[in-house]
XYZ file of C-alpha atoms in Angstrom:
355
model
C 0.000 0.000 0.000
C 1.237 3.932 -0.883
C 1.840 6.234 1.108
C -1.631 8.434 0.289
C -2.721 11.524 1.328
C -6.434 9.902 0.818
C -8.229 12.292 -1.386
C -5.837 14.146 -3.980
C -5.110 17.517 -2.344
C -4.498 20.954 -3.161
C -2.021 22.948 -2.008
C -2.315 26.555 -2.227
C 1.601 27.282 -3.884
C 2.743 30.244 -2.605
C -1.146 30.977 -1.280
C -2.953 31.698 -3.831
C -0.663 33.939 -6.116
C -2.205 33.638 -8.871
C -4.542 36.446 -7.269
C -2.373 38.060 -5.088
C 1.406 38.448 -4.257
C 3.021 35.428 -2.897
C 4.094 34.707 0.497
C 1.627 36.911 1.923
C -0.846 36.074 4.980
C -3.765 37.644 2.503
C -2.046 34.711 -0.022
C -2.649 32.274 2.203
C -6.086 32.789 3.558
C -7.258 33.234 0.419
C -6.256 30.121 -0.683
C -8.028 28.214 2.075
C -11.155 30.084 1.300
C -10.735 29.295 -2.334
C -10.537 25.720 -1.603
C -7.193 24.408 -0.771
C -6.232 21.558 1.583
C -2.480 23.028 2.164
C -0.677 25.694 2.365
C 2.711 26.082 0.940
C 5.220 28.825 2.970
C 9.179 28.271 1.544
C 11.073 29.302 4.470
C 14.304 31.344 4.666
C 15.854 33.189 8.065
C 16.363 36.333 8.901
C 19.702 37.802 9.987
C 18.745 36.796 13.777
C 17.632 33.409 12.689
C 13.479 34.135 12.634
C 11.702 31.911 9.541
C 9.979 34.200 7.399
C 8.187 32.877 4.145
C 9.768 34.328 0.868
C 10.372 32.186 -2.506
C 14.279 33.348 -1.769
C 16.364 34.686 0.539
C 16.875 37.215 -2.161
C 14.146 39.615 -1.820
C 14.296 42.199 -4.875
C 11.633 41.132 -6.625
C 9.226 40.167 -3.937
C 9.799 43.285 -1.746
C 10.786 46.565 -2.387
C 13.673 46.640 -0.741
C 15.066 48.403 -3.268
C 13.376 51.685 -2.720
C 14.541 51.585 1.005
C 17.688 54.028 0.779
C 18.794 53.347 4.923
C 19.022 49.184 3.105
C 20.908 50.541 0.149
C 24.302 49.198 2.145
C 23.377 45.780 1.864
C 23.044 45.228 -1.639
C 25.713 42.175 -2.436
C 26.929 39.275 -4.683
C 26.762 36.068 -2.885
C 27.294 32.612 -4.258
C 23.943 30.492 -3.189
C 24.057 26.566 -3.934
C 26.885 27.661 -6.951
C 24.678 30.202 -8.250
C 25.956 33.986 -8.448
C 23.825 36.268 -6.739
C 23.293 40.225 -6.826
C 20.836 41.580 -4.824
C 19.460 41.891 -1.062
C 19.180 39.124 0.969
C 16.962 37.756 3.993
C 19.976 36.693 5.939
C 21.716 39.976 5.738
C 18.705 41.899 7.573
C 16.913 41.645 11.292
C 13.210 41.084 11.635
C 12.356 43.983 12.910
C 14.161 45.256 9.272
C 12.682 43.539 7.484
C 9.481 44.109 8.631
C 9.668 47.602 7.574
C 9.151 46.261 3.799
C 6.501 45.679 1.835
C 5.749 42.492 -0.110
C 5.120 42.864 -3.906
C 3.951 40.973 -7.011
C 7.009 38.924 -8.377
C 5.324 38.535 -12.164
C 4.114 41.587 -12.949
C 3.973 41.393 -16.228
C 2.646 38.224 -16.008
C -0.137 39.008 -13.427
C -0.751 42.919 -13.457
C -3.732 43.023 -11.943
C -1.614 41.661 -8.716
C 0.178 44.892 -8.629
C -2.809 46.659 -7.375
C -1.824 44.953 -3.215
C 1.331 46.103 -4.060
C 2.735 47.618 -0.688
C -0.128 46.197 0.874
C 1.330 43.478 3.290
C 4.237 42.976 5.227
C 6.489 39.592 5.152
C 5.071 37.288 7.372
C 6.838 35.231 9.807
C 6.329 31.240 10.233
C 4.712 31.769 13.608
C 2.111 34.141 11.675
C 1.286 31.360 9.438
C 1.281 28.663 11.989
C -1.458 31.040 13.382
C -3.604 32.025 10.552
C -3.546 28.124 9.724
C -5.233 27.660 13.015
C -7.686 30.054 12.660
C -9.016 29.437 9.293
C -9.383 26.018 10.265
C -11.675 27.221 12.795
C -13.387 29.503 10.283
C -13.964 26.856 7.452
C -14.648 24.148 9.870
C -11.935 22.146 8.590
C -8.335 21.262 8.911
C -6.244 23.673 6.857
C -2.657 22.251 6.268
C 1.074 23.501 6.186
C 3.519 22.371 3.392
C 6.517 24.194 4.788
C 9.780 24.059 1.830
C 13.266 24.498 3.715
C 15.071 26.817 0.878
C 19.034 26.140 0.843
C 19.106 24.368 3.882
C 23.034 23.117 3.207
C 23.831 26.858 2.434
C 21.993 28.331 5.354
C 23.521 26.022 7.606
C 27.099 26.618 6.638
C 26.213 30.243 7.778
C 25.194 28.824 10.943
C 21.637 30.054 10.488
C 19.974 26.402 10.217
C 16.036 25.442 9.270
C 15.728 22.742 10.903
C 15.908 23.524 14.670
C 13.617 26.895 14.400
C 11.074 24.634 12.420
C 11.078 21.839 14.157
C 10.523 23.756 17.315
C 7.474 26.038 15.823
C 5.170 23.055 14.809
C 5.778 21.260 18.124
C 4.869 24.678 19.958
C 1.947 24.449 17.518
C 0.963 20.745 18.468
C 1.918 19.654 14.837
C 4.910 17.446 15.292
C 3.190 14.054 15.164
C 2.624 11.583 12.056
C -1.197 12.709 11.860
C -0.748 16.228 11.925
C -1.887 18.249 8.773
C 1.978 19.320 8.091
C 4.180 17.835 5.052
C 7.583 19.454 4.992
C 9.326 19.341 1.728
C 12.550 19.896 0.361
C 15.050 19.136 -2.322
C 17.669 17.960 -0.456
C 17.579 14.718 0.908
C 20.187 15.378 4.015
C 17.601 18.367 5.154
C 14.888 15.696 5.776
C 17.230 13.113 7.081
C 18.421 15.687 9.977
C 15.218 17.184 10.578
C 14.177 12.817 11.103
C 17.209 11.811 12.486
C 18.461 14.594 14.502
C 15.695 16.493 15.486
C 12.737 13.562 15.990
C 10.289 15.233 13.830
C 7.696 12.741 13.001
C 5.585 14.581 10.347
C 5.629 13.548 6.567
C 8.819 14.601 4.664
C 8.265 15.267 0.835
C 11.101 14.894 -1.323
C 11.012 17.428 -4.600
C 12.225 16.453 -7.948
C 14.347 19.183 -10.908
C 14.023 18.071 -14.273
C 17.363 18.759 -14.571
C 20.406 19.243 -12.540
C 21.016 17.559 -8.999
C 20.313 18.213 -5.143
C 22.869 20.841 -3.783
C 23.696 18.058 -0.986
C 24.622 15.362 -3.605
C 26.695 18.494 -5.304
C 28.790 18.689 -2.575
C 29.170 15.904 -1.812
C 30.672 14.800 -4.787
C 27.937 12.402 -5.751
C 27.005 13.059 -9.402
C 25.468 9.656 -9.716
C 22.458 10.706 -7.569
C 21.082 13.856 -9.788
C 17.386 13.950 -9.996
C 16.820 11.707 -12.973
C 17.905 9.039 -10.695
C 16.008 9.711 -7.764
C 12.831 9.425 -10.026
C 14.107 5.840 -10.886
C 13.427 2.586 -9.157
C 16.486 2.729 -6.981
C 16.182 5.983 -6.448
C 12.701 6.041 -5.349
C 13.376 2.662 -3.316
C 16.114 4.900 -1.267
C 14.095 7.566 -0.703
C 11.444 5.275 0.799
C 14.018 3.838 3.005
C 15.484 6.940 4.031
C 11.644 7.581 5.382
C 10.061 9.767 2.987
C 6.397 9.980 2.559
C 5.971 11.099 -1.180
C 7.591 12.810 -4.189
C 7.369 16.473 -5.100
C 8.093 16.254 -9.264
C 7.635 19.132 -11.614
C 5.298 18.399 -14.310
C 6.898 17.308 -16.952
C 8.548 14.590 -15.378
C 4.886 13.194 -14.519
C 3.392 13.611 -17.926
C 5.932 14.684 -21.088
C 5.746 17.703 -22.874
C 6.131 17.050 -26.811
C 8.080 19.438 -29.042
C 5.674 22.078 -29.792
C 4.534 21.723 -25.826
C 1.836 19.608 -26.119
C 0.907 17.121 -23.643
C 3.380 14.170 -24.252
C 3.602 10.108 -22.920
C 3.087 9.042 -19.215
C 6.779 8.994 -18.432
C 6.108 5.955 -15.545
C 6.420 7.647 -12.583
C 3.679 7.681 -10.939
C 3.358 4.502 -11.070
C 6.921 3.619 -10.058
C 6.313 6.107 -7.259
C 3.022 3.741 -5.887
C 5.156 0.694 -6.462
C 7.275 2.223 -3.987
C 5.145 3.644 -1.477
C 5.096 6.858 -2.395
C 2.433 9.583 -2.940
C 2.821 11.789 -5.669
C 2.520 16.041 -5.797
C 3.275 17.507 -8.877
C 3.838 21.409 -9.116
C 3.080 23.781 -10.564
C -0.298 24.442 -12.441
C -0.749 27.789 -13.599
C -3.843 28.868 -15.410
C -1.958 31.227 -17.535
C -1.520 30.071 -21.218
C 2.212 30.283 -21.109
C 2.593 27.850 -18.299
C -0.391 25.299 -19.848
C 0.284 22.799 -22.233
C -0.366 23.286 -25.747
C -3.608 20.842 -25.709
C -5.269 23.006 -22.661
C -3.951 26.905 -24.401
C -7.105 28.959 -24.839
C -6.843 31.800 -27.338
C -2.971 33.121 -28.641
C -2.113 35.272 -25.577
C -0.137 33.826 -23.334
C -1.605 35.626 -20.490
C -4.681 34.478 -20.832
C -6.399 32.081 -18.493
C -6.565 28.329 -20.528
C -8.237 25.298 -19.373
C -6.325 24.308 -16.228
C -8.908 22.313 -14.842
C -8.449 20.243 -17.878
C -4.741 20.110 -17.156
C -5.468 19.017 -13.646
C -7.758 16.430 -14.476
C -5.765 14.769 -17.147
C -3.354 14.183 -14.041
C -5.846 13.655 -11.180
C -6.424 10.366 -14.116
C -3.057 9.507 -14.201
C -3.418 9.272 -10.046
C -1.432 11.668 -9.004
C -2.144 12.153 -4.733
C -2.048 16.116 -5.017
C -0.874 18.948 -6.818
C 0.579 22.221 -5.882
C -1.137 25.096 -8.165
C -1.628 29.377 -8.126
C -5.215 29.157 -8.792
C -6.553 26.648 -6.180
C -10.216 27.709 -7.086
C -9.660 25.762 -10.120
C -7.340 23.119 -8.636
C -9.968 22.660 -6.054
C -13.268 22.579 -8.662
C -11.099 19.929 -10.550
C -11.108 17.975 -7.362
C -14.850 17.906 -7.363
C -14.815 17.151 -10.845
C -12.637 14.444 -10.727
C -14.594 12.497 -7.243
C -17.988 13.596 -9.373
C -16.873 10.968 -12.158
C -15.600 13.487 -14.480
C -13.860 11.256 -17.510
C -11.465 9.507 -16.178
C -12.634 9.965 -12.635
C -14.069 7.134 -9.944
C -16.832 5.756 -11.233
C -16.920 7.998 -14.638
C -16.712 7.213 -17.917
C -13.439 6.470 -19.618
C -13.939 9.333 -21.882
C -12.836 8.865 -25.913
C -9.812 6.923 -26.772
């Protein structure tokens, strides 16, 4: 039997940021109320070691930290997981700095109408989060979930400004540190998971996420270049990452379902299904309703900002059994849920739908 999340879930990437900027407690309640299961905060520290939820430690596009002349001083070049850097970073300031900024739309010419909360909301800290997902649990009369992402974890802790022990200690302050609690906690490095496990006793589910390309920064340094992510998505791969107690895979689309040359929607590359074999549970990420980020098959209309058929996207995966998926718009992610239990094609009890 799977590791299964029982019916597949939606997690709110980001919130919902398809509607509003990312990382932002408006983000994330609005994603609950839209429909989602989960919500997903990627975690970075502050200069005095406080978890606050940004994409990246480097905040230029998110905030606008740029405009802040008394910050102008900490504009740098760092080198983060062998990646050059320019910019303003979350390590580099207090909390009580960088709570003087305000968040703003990352894709703006991608999602204008976002703009408009521009300089609207402050960066929120874990504990906020931890609190807001208690409350509109209480509100919707459900259990709203946390899908915490440790960002850089290797490179954070060589600057002696570790995840693990502030997160660990937030969800067991929160009663969430148990095997049943709503929490996954997801990253894409297996060592992160393995010392949050090992060292620190958590004993929620640990998701491990999947690159098309490239390999985890801990099998980087370590010299390992047999384990990139193409291997962890094999058998052997997959059967370590079971044994190394993780609950289910994190892969980005295309390594669930192809894309063909002119982006169309391509073969069933396996995985899921190697991923079941296994044990695993399976959360893609990300759907976008945007054209540009659909493929071809579900593109309505020749802008590429336009909205296309994302429930259709959704559902050709919820048939492919995927456990959950993360998604910007989880109004639609959620109605394709529904769908999909209704007996859409392809769903329980539906139709097959054409050949």
């Amino acid at each position: 039997m799977r590791a299964s999340t029982g019916s597949p879930v939606v997690i709110g990437h980001r919130g919902a940021c398809g509607y509003t900027p990312e990382h932002t407690l408006a983000s994330y309640a609005l994603a609950a109320r839209m429909g989602a299961d989960y919500l997903e905060p990627d975690l970075v520290p502050t200069r005095d070691g406080v978890l606050v939820a940004r994409h990246e430690n480097r905040i230029d596009d998110t905030t606008d930290v740029a405009e802040r002349p008394e910050l102008a001083d900490r504009r740098t070049t760092k080198v983060v997981d062998g990646v050059e850097v320019t910019g303003w970073f979350t390590e580099d300031l207090t909390l009580a700095e960088l709570r003087t900024l305000r968040a703003r739309e990352r894709l703006p010419h991608v999602r204008p109408a976002n703009t408009g909360h521009d300089g609207a909301f402050p960066v929120p800290t874990l504990e906020e989060i931890l609190q807001l997902r208690e409350e509109l649990s209480t509100e919707l009369g459900r259990e709203v979930g946390v899908y915490p992402e440790t960002k850089h974890p290797s490179y954070f802790a060589g600057l002696g400004l570790a995840l693990e022990p502030p997160l660990v200690a937030a969800l067991r302050a929160h009663g969430l540190d148990r095997p049943d609690a709503p929490v996954l906690v997801q990253s894409f490095e297996l060592d992160n998971l393995a010392r949050l496990r090992e060292d620190l006793l958590l004993r929620t589910p640990t998701v491990f996420l999947l690159a098309p390309s490239g390999s985890p920064a801990d099998s980087v340094r370590a010299g390992d270049g047999r384990r990139d992510f193409a291997w962890y998505a094999g058998r052997d791969g997959l059967a370590e990452l079971v044994a190394a107690g993780v609950t289910a895979i994190g892969p980005e689309l295309t390594m669930v379902l192809a894309a063909g040359p002119e982006g169309e929607l391509g073969p069933d590359t396996g995985l899921v299904a190697r991923a079941h074999d296994t044990g695993l549970a399976v959360h893609p990420y990300t759907f976008r309703a945007e054209n540009l980020y659909l493929y071809a098959d579900f593109r309505r209309g020749t802008d590429p900002l336009e909205h296309g058929d994302l429930q259709g996207q959704v559902l050709a995966f919820l048939e492919l059994g995927v456990d959950g998926f993360f998604t910007d718009h989880p109004d639609v992610g959620a109605g394709a849920v529904a769908s999909f239990r209704a007996g859409a094609p392809g769903g329980p009890g539906g139709d097959p739908g054409p050949p």
